[in-house]
């Protein structure tokens, strides 16, 4: 599906935008499901939904969440509990465009929904995705599907072009913190592109590309995004997945293999971390938590 120009843009910049790849009707169905989860979150005071492969919470609530002001900021692996998400991620155009870049053989790794409500503080610090889930080789793509129109006003993601060829530690004082060194954030901000686009647009991102995103400072515009991770079938995990899906290693293009391809070089290996929230790992509180 991708042209040579698109493939070489991806290789050069570490990401590629595909405007309007997902239809309005599909986005509507995905959002209707998310709205239902937001409604259900009203009856919870802290992170919940522990029916996951590693027993960590599926539903992550922001600090100021309440029944009247629901703030469900993340759903881990919506695909595990919703057919609409399964159809989108396992069939059709998404696996095809990913296979054009890292195929022919590709497996689904995991996914999550990020929900930045208007006027809330949740932000994402600059990081790459591969250090969270190191594999024997680097052929992996993170798909970002916009479910709302996005720009800097409602906290769009920001990507550092070219950073997929660079390496930055995600450890501080010997501990994996899920973020690069805060002293570098200004430099990254100076280099970053804002991912401005419409609902239905897709960004294909290299798993080493640095990215982050500020909070949603608008007062009335949602910022909902589906994030899905795919890997080449001959990439094998060095650590158990951080956000395991019940569909982990499901083949979505080509054939499975039992032969791992290894790359040369070194890689930081994280210790499994106890926090059930990505945002908690990066230093932001969840609902029902007290500051240590
Ligand atoms: O939601 C965003 O703006 C960025 C998301 C992200 O990088 C993540 O959740 O890993």
Short mmCIF file of N, CA and C in Angstrom, two decimals, residues 62 117 119-123 214-216 284:
data_model
loop_
_atom_site.label_atom_id
_atom_site.label_comp_id
_atom_site.label_asym_id
_atom_site.label_seq_id
_atom_site.Cartn_x
_atom_site.Cartn_y
_atom_site.Cartn_z
N UNK A 62 -7.18 9.43 36.27
CA UNK A 62 -6.38 10.60 36.63
C UNK A 62 -6.70 11.03 38.06
N UNK A 117 -8.35 14.50 28.68
CA UNK A 117 -9.57 15.32 28.79
C UNK A 117 -9.21 16.80 28.72
N UNK A 119 -8.54 20.44 29.65
CA UNK A 119 -8.18 21.11 30.90
C UNK A 119 -7.57 20.20 31.95
N UNK A 120 -7.06 19.03 31.59
CA UNK A 120 -6.45 18.17 32.61
C UNK A 120 -4.93 18.13 32.43
N UNK A 121 -4.26 17.60 33.46
CA UNK A 121 -2.80 17.75 33.51
C UNK A 121 -2.00 16.64 32.88
N UNK A 122 -2.64 15.54 32.48
CA UNK A 122 -1.84 14.40 32.01
C UNK A 122 -1.01 14.75 30.78
N UNK A 123 0.27 14.47 30.89
CA UNK A 123 1.19 14.73 29.77
C UNK A 123 2.07 13.49 29.61
N UNK A 214 2.22 17.31 25.43
CA UNK A 214 1.84 18.11 26.59
C UNK A 214 0.39 17.81 26.96
N UNK A 215 -0.08 18.46 28.02
CA UNK A 215 -1.45 18.23 28.47
C UNK A 215 -2.44 18.91 27.51
N UNK A 216 -3.71 18.57 27.68
CA UNK A 216 -4.76 19.16 26.84
C UNK A 216 -5.21 20.47 27.50
N UNK A 284 3.56 10.82 37.49
CA UNK A 284 2.28 11.50 37.67
C UNK A 284 1.33 10.61 38.46
#
